[in-house]
Amino acid sequence: VGTAYPPTIFTAAGGSGNVTFTLVGTLPTGMSFSSATLSGTPTQGGSFPFTLTATDANSCTGNQTYTLIVNRPPDALCQDITVTADATCTATADINNGSNDPDGDVLTITQSPAGTYAVGTHTVTLRVDDGRGGVSTCTATVTVNAPQPVPTIIAPVSGAISSVGAPVNLEGTFTDMLGTTHTATWQFVNGTTTITLPGSVTEPAGANPGAVTATQTFTAAGVYQMTLTVVNNCGGTGSVNTTGTDQFSALIVIYDPNAGFVTGGGWINSPAGAYAADPMLTGKANFGFVSKYQNGAGVPTGNTEFQFKAGNLNFKSSSYEWLVVAGARAQYKGNGTINNSGNYRFMLTVIDGQQPGGGGADKFRIRIWDEDGSGLVYDNQLNAPDSSDPTTLLGGGQITIHKK
């Protein structure tokens, strides 16, 4: 198809005088028969039988049947494909998507480049040859992804507490394609402070996952978000900032018993959405609290009370777990009751606006949830991470961070 057919002149043996030819049958589009000559450029493929009749001057005739076969090119069909590299950081890929030949010819199919393919994106050409002069090509994209390590933070558990200057042992595991090699880092973020620590890696072996360990000694109090990142030699990266299978945010609390304490009292305008039992309920909510470390103590003491009268909510603390005072920000966590019953957890975060970096305005947040995991009770900064600074301004009262 599409190739000029060499002009072919038909002759007849024997007969008397001038011999004429007539053709009975159908020729492919683009071909013609005239004055005993078959010529043209076919634009239609397939098999085309026809009969030529030769007639001499005495009207004697002779017949011959022919079949003109016009080869049709193969159909080259490609597909984009995405594969994952093996431990050599390469992969094989076949972009052929059912290439075929309308004439049933045996095909020779090749790719260029033939592969294997390195991690990245490659443009590959498929060449399909029917062996009879018919050739078709197509192109596709081969994307080779690096194998991805999957890390897990084992220790410390979410919410673990340690003091400034005490070493914290870090432990994680990871799975990945056997044969790859790895590096790892631990990262700790507290506000604008970021600490990055290399991890010691033990490679996976057989059914045993890889391991990452390190020891970090913190020099400043804070609630640190922990992230473990593992990178393999193919460039594959896996990161995790939750712990184990419980998927709790990987937070570690570092306190300084010599850093000071916090007191506060006043009221806020409780926003819509804060009170889970009636999200549309708004109104004033008042509070009072004190949280401090006694000399030599590892657990803070004090009292916290929060009242939202519109929701008949009266929360009182029963114990504290930890207190972190860092600059203009203080945060502490503990347990308590609502309306003198139940067992609830809470986290209170405040900004002393008069401290350097406090911005000139006191701010308050309290989040209260059911100890049995049945859900949120109150949060005046709904859906914000615990590491976020509070944004609710006091309607009245004062918050004070006392420096020792």
Coordinates of C-alpha atoms in Angstrom, one line a residue:
V1 CA 0.0 0.0 0.0
G2 CA 1.3 3.4 -1.0
T3 CA 4.1 2.0 -3.1
A4 CA 4.1 2.5 -6.9
Y5 CA 3.5 -0.8 -8.7
P6 CA 6.0 -1.3 -11.6
P7 CA 4.1 -1.1 -14.9
T8 CA 3.5 -4.6 -16.1
I9 CA 2.8 -5.2 -19.9
F10 CA 0.9 -8.4 -20.7
T11 CA 1.4 -10.3 -23.9
A12 CA -0.1 -13.3 -25.6
A13 CA 1.6 -16.2 -27.5
G14 CA 0.1 -17.3 -30.7
G15 CA -3.0 -15.8 -32.3
S16 CA -3.4 -13.9 -35.5
G17 CA -2.9 -10.2 -36.0
N18 CA -3.4 -7.6 -33.4
V19 CA -4.3 -9.0 -29.9
T20 CA -6.4 -7.0 -27.4
F21 CA -6.9 -7.5 -23.7
T22 CA -9.8 -7.1 -21.4
L23 CA -9.8 -7.3 -17.6
V24 CA -12.7 -8.7 -15.6
G25 CA -12.4 -8.2 -11.9
T26 CA -11.8 -5.4 -9.3
L27 CA -8.4 -3.8 -8.9
P28 CA -7.4 -2.0 -5.7
T29 CA -8.0 1.7 -5.6
G30 CA -5.1 3.6 -7.3
M31 CA -4.4 0.8 -9.8
S32 CA -5.6 0.7 -13.5
F33 CA -5.3 -1.5 -16.6
S34 CA -5.0 0.1 -20.0
S35 CA -3.5 -1.1 -23.3
A36 CA -2.3 -4.3 -21.8
T37 CA -0.5 -2.5 -19.0
L38 CA -1.2 -2.8 -15.3
S39 CA 0.1 0.2 -13.3
G40 CA -0.5 2.6 -10.5
T41 CA 0.0 3.1 -6.8
P42 CA -2.4 1.1 -4.7
T43 CA -4.0 2.8 -1.7
Q44 CA -6.0 -0.3 -0.7
G45 CA -4.5 -3.5 0.6
G46 CA -5.7 -7.1 0.2
S47 CA -6.0 -9.8 -2.4
F48 CA -7.6 -8.8 -5.8
P49 CA -8.3 -11.7 -8.3
F50 CA -9.0 -10.7 -11.9
T51 CA -9.2 -12.5 -15.3
L52 CA -7.5 -11.3 -18.5
T53 CA -9.0 -12.3 -21.8
A54 CA -6.8 -12.0 -25.0
T55 CA -8.7 -11.7 -28.3
D56 CA -6.9 -11.9 -31.7
A57 CA -7.9 -10.6 -35.1
N58 CA -9.9 -13.7 -35.8
S59 CA -11.8 -13.3 -32.5
C60 CA -10.1 -16.2 -31.0
T61 CA -9.7 -15.9 -27.2
G62 CA -7.6 -17.1 -24.4
N63 CA -8.1 -16.5 -20.6
Q64 CA -5.8 -16.3 -17.7
T65 CA -6.7 -15.6 -14.0
Y66 CA -4.3 -13.7 -11.8
T67 CA -4.4 -12.5 -8.2
L68 CA -2.8 -9.1 -7.3
I69 CA -1.8 -9.1 -3.6
V70 CA -1.2 -5.7 -2.0
N71 CA 0.7 -6.0 1.3
R72 CA -0.8 -4.0 4.1
P73 CA 1.5 -2.7 6.8
P74 CA 1.3 -4.0 10.3
D75 CA -0.5 -2.1 13.1
A76 CA 2.0 -0.9 15.7
L77 CA 0.3 -0.5 19.0
C78 CA 2.1 1.0 22.0
Q79 CA 1.3 1.6 25.7
D80 CA 2.9 3.8 28.3
I81 CA 4.1 1.6 31.2
T82 CA 5.3 2.1 34.7
V83 CA 7.4 -0.5 36.4
T84 CA 9.5 -0.7 39.6
A85 CA 13.2 -1.2 39.5
D86 CA 14.9 -4.2 41.0
A87 CA 17.9 -4.2 43.4
T88 CA 20.1 -3.2 40.5
C89 CA 18.0 0.0 40.1
T90 CA 16.9 -1.1 36.6
A91 CA 13.9 -2.8 35.1
T92 CA 12.7 -4.4 31.9
A93 CA 9.5 -3.2 30.2
D94 CA 7.5 -4.2 27.1
I95 CA 5.5 -1.3 25.5
N96 CA 3.9 -3.6 22.9
N97 CA 0.1 -3.4 23.3
G98 CA -1.1 -6.1 20.8
S99 CA 0.6 -5.0 17.6
N100 CA -0.8 -7.1 14.7
D101 CA -0.8 -7.6 11.0
P102 CA -4.0 -7.4 8.9
D103 CA -2.6 -10.0 6.4
G104 CA -1.6 -12.4 9.1
D105 CA 2.1 -12.1 8.4
V106 CA 4.7 -13.2 11.0
L107 CA 6.0 -10.1 12.7
T108 CA 9.4 -9.1 14.0
I109 CA 9.0 -6.6 16.9
T110 CA 11.8 -4.7 18.4
Q111 CA 12.2 -1.8 20.9
S112 CA 14.7 1.0 20.8
P113 CA 16.3 1.4 23.3
A114 CA 15.8 -2.2 24.1
G115 CA 16.4 -1.9 27.9
T116 CA 17.0 -2.6 30.6
Y117 CA 15.9 0.9 31.8
A118 CA 17.3 2.9 34.7
V119 CA 15.2 4.7 37.3
G120 CA 13.6 7.6 35.5
T121 CA 11.5 8.3 32.4
H122 CA 12.4 6.9 29.0
T123 CA 10.9 7.5 25.5
V124 CA 10.9 4.1 23.7
T125 CA 10.2 3.4 20.0
L126 CA 8.5 0.1 18.9
R127 CA 9.3 -1.1 15.4
V128 CA 7.0 -3.7 13.8
D129 CA 8.2 -5.4 10.6
D130 CA 6.0 -7.9 8.6
G131 CA 9.0 -9.2 6.6
R132 CA 7.4 -8.1 3.3
G133 CA 8.4 -4.5 3.3
G134 CA 5.7 -3.4 5.7
V135 CA 7.0 -1.5 8.7
S136 CA 5.2 0.5 11.3
T137 CA 6.4 2.3 14.5
C138 CA 5.0 3.9 17.6
T139 CA 6.4 5.5 20.7
A140 CA 5.6 5.2 24.4
T141 CA 6.9 6.3 27.8
V142 CA 8.5 3.9 30.1
T143 CA 8.6 5.1 33.7
V144 CA 10.8 3.2 36.1
N145 CA 10.2 3.9 39.8
A146 CA 12.7 3.2 42.5
P147 CA 11.6 0.6 45.1
Q148 CA 10.2 2.4 48.1
P149 CA 11.4 1.6 51.6
V150 CA 8.6 1.5 54.2
P151 CA 9.8 2.7 57.6
T152 CA 8.1 2.3 61.0
I153 CA 8.9 4.2 64.2
I154 CA 9.1 1.7 67.1
A155 CA 10.5 3.9 69.9
P156 CA 10.0 6.2 71.6
V157 CA 6.2 5.8 71.6
S158 CA 4.0 8.8 70.9
G159 CA 3.9 11.2 73.8
A160 CA 7.0 9.8 75.4
I161 CA 8.5 12.2 78.0
S162 CA 12.1 12.9 78.7
S163 CA 14.0 15.7 80.3
V164 CA 16.6 18.1 78.9
G165 CA 20.0 16.5 78.9
A166 CA 18.8 12.9 79.1
P167 CA 19.6 10.6 76.2
V168 CA 16.6 9.3 74.2
N169 CA 17.0 6.0 72.4
L170 CA 15.5 5.9 68.9
E171 CA 14.5 2.7 67.2
G172 CA 12.8 2.1 63.8
T173 CA 12.4 -0.7 61.3
F174 CA 11.9 -0.7 57.6
T175 CA 11.1 -3.1 54.7
D176 CA 12.4 -2.8 51.2
M177 CA 13.5 -4.9 48.2
L178 CA 16.3 -7.2 49.3
G179 CA 19.7 -6.3 47.8
T180 CA 19.2 -2.5 48.1
T181 CA 21.3 -0.5 50.5
H182 CA 20.1 2.3 52.7
T183 CA 20.8 5.5 54.7
A184 CA 18.5 6.9 57.3
T185 CA 17.9 10.2 59.2
W186 CA 15.9 11.1 62.2
Q187 CA 14.4 14.6 62.3
F188 CA 12.8 16.5 65.2
V189 CA 10.8 19.7 64.6
N190 CA 9.6 22.1 67.4
G191 CA 8.3 25.3 66.0
T192 CA 11.2 26.9 64.1
T193 CA 13.8 24.5 65.5
T194 CA 14.8 21.5 63.4
I195 CA 17.2 18.8 64.5
T196 CA 18.5 16.3 62.0
L197 CA 20.4 13.2 63.2
P198 CA 21.9 10.3 61.1
G199 CA 20.6 6.9 61.9
S200 CA 22.7 3.7 62.2
V201 CA 21.3 1.2 59.6
T202 CA 21.2 -2.6 59.8
E203 CA 20.2 -3.9 56.4
P204 CA 17.2 -6.3 55.9
A205 CA 18.1 -10.0 55.8
G206 CA 15.7 -12.7 54.7
A207 CA 12.4 -12.2 56.4
N208 CA 13.9 -9.8 58.9
P209 CA 13.3 -6.1 58.3
G210 CA 16.0 -3.5 58.4
A211 CA 16.6 -1.5 61.6
V212 CA 17.5 2.2 62.3
T213 CA 18.8 3.3 65.6
A214 CA 20.3 6.5 67.1
T215 CA 20.5 8.3 70.4
Q216 CA 19.5 12.0 70.8
T217 CA 20.1 14.3 73.7
F218 CA 17.9 17.4 73.6
T219 CA 19.1 20.7 75.0
A220 CA 15.9 22.6 74.9
A221 CA 12.4 21.9 76.1
G222 CA 9.6 21.4 73.6
V223 CA 7.1 19.1 72.0
Y224 CA 9.0 17.6 69.0
Q225 CA 7.5 16.1 66.0
M226 CA 9.6 13.1 65.0
T227 CA 10.2 11.8 61.4
L228 CA 12.2 8.8 60.3
T229 CA 13.3 8.9 56.6
V230 CA 15.0 5.9 54.9
V231 CA 16.6 6.3 51.4
N232 CA 17.8 3.4 49.3
N233 CA 20.7 3.4 46.7
C234 CA 18.1 3.7 43.9
G235 CA 16.8 7.0 45.3
G236 CA 13.7 5.5 46.7
T237 CA 12.5 7.4 49.8
G238 CA 10.2 6.5 52.6
S239 CA 9.2 8.7 55.5
V240 CA 7.0 8.2 58.6
N241 CA 5.9 10.6 61.3
T242 CA 3.6 8.3 63.2
T243 CA 4.4 5.5 65.6
G244 CA 3.9 1.7 65.2
T245 CA 0.6 0.4 64.0
D246 CA -1.5 2.8 66.1
Q247 CA -0.6 5.7 63.7
F248 CA -0.4 8.3 66.5
S249 CA 1.6 11.3 65.6
A250 CA 5.2 10.7 66.7
L251 CA 5.6 13.3 69.4
I252 CA 8.2 13.4 72.0
V253 CA 7.9 15.7 75.0
I254 CA 11.1 17.2 76.4
Y255 CA 10.7 19.2 79.7
D256 CA 13.0 21.3 81.7
P257 CA 12.1 21.3 85.4
N258 CA 14.2 24.5 85.8
A259 CA 12.6 26.4 82.9
G260 CA 9.7 28.1 84.9
F261 CA 6.0 27.7 85.3
V262 CA 2.8 29.1 83.9
T263 CA -0.4 30.5 85.4
G264 CA -3.5 32.0 83.8
G265 CA -7.0 33.1 84.4
G266 CA -9.7 34.8 82.3
W267 CA -12.2 34.0 79.5
I268 CA -12.5 33.4 75.8
N269 CA -15.3 33.5 73.3
S270 CA -15.8 29.8 72.5
P271 CA -16.1 29.5 68.7
A272 CA -18.6 27.4 66.7
G273 CA -17.4 23.9 66.3
A274 CA -15.4 23.8 69.6
Y275 CA -18.1 21.9 71.6
A276 CA -18.5 18.5 69.9
A277 CA -21.9 17.7 71.4
D278 CA -23.4 20.9 69.9
P279 CA -21.0 22.3 67.2
M280 CA -23.2 25.4 66.7
L281 CA -23.0 26.4 70.3
T282 CA -21.0 29.5 71.1
G283 CA -20.5 31.8 74.2
K284 CA -18.1 32.7 76.8
A285 CA -15.9 30.1 78.5
N286 CA -13.7 30.9 81.5
F287 CA -10.6 29.2 82.8
G288 CA -8.0 29.2 85.5
F289 CA -4.8 27.2 85.8
V290 CA -1.4 26.8 87.3
S291 CA 1.2 24.3 86.2
K292 CA 4.7 24.0 87.6
Y293 CA 7.5 21.5 88.6
Q294 CA 8.3 21.2 92.2
N295 CA 12.0 21.0 93.0
G296 CA 13.4 17.7 91.8
A297 CA 10.1 16.4 90.5
G298 CA 9.7 14.7 87.2
V299 CA 5.9 15.3 87.0
P300 CA 4.4 18.8 87.2
T301 CA 1.7 19.8 89.7
G302 CA -1.1 22.3 89.8
N303 CA -4.8 22.7 88.9
T304 CA -6.7 23.5 85.8
E305 CA -10.4 24.4 85.5
F306 CA -12.3 25.2 82.3
Q307 CA -16.0 26.1 82.2
F308 CA -18.3 26.4 79.2
K309 CA -21.6 27.2 80.8
A310 CA -23.6 27.2 77.6
G311 CA -22.7 23.6 77.2
N312 CA -22.9 22.7 80.9
L313 CA -19.2 21.7 80.7
N314 CA -17.1 22.0 83.8
F315 CA -13.7 20.4 83.4
K316 CA -11.3 20.0 86.3
S317 CA -7.9 18.5 86.2
S318 CA -6.9 15.5 88.4
S319 CA -3.3 15.0 87.4
Y320 CA -0.6 16.3 85.1
E321 CA 1.8 14.3 82.9
W322 CA 4.2 16.9 81.6
L323 CA 4.8 20.6 81.2
V324 CA 6.9 22.3 78.5
V325 CA 7.8 26.0 78.8
A326 CA 9.7 27.4 75.8
G327 CA 10.0 31.1 75.3
A328 CA 6.5 32.7 75.1
R329 CA 4.8 29.3 74.8
A330 CA 3.7 26.8 77.4
Q331 CA 2.0 23.5 76.9
Y332 CA 1.0 20.8 79.3
K333 CA -1.0 17.5 79.3
G334 CA -3.0 15.7 81.9
N335 CA -6.2 14.0 83.1
G336 CA -9.4 15.2 84.6
T337 CA -13.2 15.0 85.0
I338 CA -16.2 16.7 83.5
N339 CA -18.9 17.7 85.9
N340 CA -17.1 15.6 88.6
S341 CA -17.3 12.3 86.7
G342 CA -15.6 10.3 84.0
N343 CA -12.0 10.1 83.0
Y344 CA -10.8 12.5 80.3
R345 CA -7.5 13.7 78.8
F346 CA -6.6 17.3 78.1
M347 CA -3.9 19.4 76.5
L348 CA -3.6 23.1 77.3
T349 CA -1.4 25.4 75.2
V350 CA -1.0 29.1 75.8
I351 CA 1.0 32.1 74.6
D352 CA 2.2 34.8 77.0
G353 CA 2.0 37.9 74.8
Q354 CA 4.3 39.9 77.1
Q355 CA 7.2 37.5 76.7
P356 CA 9.7 38.0 73.9
G357 CA 8.2 36.5 70.7
G358 CA 4.7 36.5 72.3
G359 CA 3.3 39.0 69.9
G360 CA 1.8 41.3 72.5
A361 CA -1.4 39.3 73.1
D362 CA -2.2 36.4 75.3
K363 CA -3.7 33.3 73.5
F364 CA -5.3 30.1 74.8
R365 CA -6.3 26.7 73.6
I366 CA -7.6 23.6 75.4
R367 CA -8.4 20.3 73.8
I368 CA -10.4 17.7 75.9
W369 CA -11.1 14.1 74.8
D370 CA -12.5 11.0 76.3
E371 CA -10.0 8.6 77.9
D372 CA -11.8 5.6 76.4
G373 CA -11.2 6.9 72.9
S374 CA -14.9 7.6 72.2
G375 CA -14.0 11.0 70.8
L376 CA -13.4 14.7 71.1
V377 CA -15.3 16.7 73.8
Y378 CA -13.9 20.2 73.3
D379 CA -11.3 22.0 71.2
N380 CA -11.4 25.7 70.5
Q381 CA -8.9 25.3 67.7
L382 CA -10.5 22.4 65.9
N383 CA -8.4 20.1 63.7
A384 CA -5.2 22.0 64.4
P385 CA -2.2 19.8 65.3
D386 CA -1.1 19.8 68.9
S387 CA 2.1 21.4 67.8
S388 CA 0.3 24.5 66.5
D389 CA 0.4 27.7 68.4
P390 CA -2.9 28.8 69.9
T391 CA -4.8 31.5 68.0
T392 CA -7.8 32.3 70.3
L393 CA -7.3 35.7 72.0
L394 CA -8.4 36.2 75.6
G395 CA -11.6 38.3 76.0
G396 CA -10.3 39.2 79.5
G397 CA -7.7 38.0 82.0
Q398 CA -4.1 37.2 81.8
I399 CA -1.6 34.4 81.0
T400 CA 1.9 34.6 82.6
I401 CA 4.9 32.5 82.1
H402 CA 7.1 32.8 85.2
K403 CA 10.8 32.5 84.6
K404 CA 13.0 31.0 87.3

